[in-house]
Tab-separated table of C-alpha atoms and ligand atoms in Angstrom:
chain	number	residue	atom	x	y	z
X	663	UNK	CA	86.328	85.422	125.605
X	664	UNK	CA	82.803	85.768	125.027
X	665	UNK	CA	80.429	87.412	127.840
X	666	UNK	CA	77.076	87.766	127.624
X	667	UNK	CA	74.093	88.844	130.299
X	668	UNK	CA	71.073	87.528	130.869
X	669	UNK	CA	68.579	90.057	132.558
X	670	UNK	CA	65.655	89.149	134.432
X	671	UNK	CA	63.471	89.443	137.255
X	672	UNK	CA	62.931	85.478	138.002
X	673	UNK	CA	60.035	85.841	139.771
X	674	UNK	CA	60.901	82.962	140.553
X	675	UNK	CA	62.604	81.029	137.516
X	676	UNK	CA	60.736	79.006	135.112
X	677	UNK	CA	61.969	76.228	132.817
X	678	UNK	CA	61.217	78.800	130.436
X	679	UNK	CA	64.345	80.922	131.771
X	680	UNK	CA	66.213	77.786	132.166
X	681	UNK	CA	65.977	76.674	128.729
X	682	UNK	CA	67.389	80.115	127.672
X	683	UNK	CA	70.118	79.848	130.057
X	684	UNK	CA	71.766	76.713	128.698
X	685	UNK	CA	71.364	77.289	125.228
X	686	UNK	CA	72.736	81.059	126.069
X	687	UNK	CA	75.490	79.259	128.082
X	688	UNK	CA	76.596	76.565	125.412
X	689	UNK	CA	76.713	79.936	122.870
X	690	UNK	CA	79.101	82.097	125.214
X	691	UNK	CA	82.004	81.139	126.952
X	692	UNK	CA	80.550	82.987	130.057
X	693	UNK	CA	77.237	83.597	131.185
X	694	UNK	CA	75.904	86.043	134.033
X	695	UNK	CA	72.451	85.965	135.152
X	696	UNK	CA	71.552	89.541	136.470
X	697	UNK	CA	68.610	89.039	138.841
X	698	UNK	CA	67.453	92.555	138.229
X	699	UNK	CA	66.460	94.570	141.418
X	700	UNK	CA	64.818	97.574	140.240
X	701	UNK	CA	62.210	96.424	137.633
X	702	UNK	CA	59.448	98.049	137.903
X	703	UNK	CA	57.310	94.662	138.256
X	704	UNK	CA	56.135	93.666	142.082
X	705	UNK	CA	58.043	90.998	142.836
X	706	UNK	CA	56.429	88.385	145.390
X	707	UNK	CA	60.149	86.715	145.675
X	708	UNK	CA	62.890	89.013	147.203
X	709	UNK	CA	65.908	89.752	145.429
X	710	UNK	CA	68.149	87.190	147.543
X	711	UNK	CA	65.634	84.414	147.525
X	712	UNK	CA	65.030	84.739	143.412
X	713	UNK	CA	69.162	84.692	143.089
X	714	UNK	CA	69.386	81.709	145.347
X	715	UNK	CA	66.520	79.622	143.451
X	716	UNK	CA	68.403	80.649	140.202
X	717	UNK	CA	71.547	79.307	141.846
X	718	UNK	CA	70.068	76.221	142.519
X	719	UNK	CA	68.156	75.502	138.990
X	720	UNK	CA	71.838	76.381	137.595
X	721	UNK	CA	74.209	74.469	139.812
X	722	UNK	CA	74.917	72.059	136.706
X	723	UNK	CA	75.554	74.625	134.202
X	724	UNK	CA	79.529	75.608	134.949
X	725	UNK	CA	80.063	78.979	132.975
X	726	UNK	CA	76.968	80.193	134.511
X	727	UNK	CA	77.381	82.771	137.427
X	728	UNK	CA	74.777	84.729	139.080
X	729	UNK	CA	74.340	88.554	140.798
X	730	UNK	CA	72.076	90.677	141.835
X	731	UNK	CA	71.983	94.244	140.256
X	732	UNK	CA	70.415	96.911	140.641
X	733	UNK	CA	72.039	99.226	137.656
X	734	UNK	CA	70.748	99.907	134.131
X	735	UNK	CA	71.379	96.734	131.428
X	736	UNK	CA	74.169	98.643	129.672
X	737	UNK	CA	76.458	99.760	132.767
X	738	UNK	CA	76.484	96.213	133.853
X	739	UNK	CA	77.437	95.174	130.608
X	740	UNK	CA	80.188	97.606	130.338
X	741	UNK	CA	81.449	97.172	133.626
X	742	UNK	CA	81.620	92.980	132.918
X	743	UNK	CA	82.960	93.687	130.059
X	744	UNK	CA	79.694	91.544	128.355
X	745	UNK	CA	79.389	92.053	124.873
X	746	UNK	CA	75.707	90.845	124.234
X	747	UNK	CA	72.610	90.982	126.320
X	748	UNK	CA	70.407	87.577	125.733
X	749	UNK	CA	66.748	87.774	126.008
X	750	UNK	CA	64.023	85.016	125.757
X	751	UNK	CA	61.229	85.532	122.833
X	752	UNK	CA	57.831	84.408	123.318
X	753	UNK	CA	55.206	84.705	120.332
X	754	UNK	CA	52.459	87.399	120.816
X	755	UNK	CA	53.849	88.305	124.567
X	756	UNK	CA	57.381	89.769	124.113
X	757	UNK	CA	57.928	91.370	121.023
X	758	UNK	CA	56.727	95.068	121.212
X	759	UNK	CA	58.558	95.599	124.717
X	760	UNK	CA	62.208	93.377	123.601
X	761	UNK	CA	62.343	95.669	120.676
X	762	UNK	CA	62.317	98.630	122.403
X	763	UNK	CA	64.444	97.878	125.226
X	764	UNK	CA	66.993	96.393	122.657
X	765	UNK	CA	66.593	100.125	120.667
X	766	UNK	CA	66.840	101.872	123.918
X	767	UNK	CA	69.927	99.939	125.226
X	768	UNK	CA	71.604	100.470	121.864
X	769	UNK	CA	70.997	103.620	121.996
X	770	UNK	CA	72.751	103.871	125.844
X	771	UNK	CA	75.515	101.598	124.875
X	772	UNK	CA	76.136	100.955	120.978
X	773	UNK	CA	78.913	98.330	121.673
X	774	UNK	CA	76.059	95.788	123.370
X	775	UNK	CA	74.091	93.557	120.993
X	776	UNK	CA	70.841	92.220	122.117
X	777	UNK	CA	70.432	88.443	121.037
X	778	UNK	CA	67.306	87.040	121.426
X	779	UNK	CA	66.166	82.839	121.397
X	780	UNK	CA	63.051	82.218	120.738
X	781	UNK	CA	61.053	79.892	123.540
X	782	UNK	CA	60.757	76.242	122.696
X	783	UNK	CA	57.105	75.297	121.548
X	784	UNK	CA	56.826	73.893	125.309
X	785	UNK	CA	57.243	76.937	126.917
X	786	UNK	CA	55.350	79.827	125.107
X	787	UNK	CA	52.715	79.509	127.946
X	788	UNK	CA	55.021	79.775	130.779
X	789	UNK	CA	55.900	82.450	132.733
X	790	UNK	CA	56.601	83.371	136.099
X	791	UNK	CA	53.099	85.289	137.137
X	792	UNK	CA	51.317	81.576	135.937
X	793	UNK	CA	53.755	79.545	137.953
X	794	UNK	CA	52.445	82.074	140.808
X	795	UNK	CA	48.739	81.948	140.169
X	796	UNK	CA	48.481	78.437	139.761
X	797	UNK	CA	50.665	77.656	142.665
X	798	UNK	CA	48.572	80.103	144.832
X	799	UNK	CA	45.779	78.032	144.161
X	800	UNK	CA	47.289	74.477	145.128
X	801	UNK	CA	47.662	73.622	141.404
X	802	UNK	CA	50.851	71.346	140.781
X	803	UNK	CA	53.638	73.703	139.663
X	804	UNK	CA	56.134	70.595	138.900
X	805	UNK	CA	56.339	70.537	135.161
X	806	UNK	CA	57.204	74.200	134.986
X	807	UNK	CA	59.556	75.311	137.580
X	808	UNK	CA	63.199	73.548	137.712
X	809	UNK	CA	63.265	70.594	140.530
X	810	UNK	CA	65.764	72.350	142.134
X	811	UNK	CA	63.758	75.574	142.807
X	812	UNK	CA	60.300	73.706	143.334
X	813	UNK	CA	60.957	72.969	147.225
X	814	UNK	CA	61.986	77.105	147.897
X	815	UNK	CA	59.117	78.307	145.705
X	816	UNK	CA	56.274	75.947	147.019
X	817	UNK	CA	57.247	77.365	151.044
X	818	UNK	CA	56.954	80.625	149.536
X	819	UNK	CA	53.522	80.778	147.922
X	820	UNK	CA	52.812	78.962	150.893
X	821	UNK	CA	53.576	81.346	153.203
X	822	UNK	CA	52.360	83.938	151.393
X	823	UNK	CA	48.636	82.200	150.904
T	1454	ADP	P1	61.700	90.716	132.827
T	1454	ADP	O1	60.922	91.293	133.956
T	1454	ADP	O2	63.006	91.393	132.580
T	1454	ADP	O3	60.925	90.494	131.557
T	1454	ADP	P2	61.462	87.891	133.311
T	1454	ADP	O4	62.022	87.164	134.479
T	1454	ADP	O5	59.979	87.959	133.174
T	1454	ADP	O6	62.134	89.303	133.383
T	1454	ADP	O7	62.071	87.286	131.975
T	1454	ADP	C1	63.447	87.249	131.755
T	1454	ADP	C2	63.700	86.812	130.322
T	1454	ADP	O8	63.236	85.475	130.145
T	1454	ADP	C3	62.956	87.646	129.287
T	1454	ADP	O9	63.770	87.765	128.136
T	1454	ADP	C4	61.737	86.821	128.979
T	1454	ADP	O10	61.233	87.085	127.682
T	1454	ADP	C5	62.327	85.424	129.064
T	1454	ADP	N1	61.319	84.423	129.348
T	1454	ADP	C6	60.363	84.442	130.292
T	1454	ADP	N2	59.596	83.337	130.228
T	1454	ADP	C7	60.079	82.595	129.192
T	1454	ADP	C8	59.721	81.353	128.594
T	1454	ADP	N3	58.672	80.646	129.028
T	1454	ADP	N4	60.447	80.893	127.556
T	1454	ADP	C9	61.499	81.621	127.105
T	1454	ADP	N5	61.892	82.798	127.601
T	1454	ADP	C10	61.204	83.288	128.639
């Protein structure tokens, strides 16, 4: 049985993250999305609503499960018994900050591999603070969130404007 984790904020999720989540999920035999608690980004979505919007988006994927942590990468890995951590790699944004966190967290935990998929063409743009600023400013938000998230995060920026 193959576990992995994928760790995130989803603030709120993208079809960026989704993409990574089904190809991560047809790889493993089981998949946990960690909405993380305690990164150190501001996050305009709180921890409950960005787990129930990834709930939603991943209702059709069936080795998927989702929790809410607020522990460091590698004791959540070791108490799930997850063998690999799975990160999504955009060009020019990610690289510098994956490849330290993957040093650090082998470092902390040197049974944890760190397996990264690159983003699909499509989705090197996207990311959650866009889907924010252009949905702030009443720009259509469709094409990059998943349909099943678009209703919750449209109240929110909503409310919030
Ligand atoms: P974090 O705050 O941990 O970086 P994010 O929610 O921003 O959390 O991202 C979670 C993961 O999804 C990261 O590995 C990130 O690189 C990846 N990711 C974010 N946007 C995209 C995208 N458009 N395509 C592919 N992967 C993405």
């Amino acid at each position: 049985m193959h576990t992995a984790i994928c760790p995130g904020s989803f603030d709120p999720i993208t079809m960026g993250h989704l993409d990574i989540i089904e190809r991560a999920a047809s790889i493993f035999d089981r998949l946990i999305i960690a909405v993380m608690r305690n990164s150190e980004k501001r996050c305009l979505f709180t921890p409950e609503e960005r787990v129930e919007l990834v709930r939603a988006s991943t209702a059709h994927v069936k080795n998927v499960s989702v929790v809410v942590s607020d522990k460091l990468l590698v004791d959540l890995c070791r108490e799930t018994g997850a063998q690999a951590a799975v990160r999504g790699l955009r060009a020019m944004s990610d690289f510098e900050h994956e490849f330290q966190m993957a040093l650090i967290n082998r470092r902390l935990y040197p049974d944890m591999e760190t397996v990264f998929l690159t983003a699909r063409e499509t989705h090197q743009y996207l990311s959650s603070s866009v889907v924010k600023e252009v949905g702030a400013l009443g720009g259509g938000i469709s094409d990059f969130v998943p349909p099943a998230a678009l209703e919750g995060i449209l109240v929110k920026l909503k409310r919030n404007g």
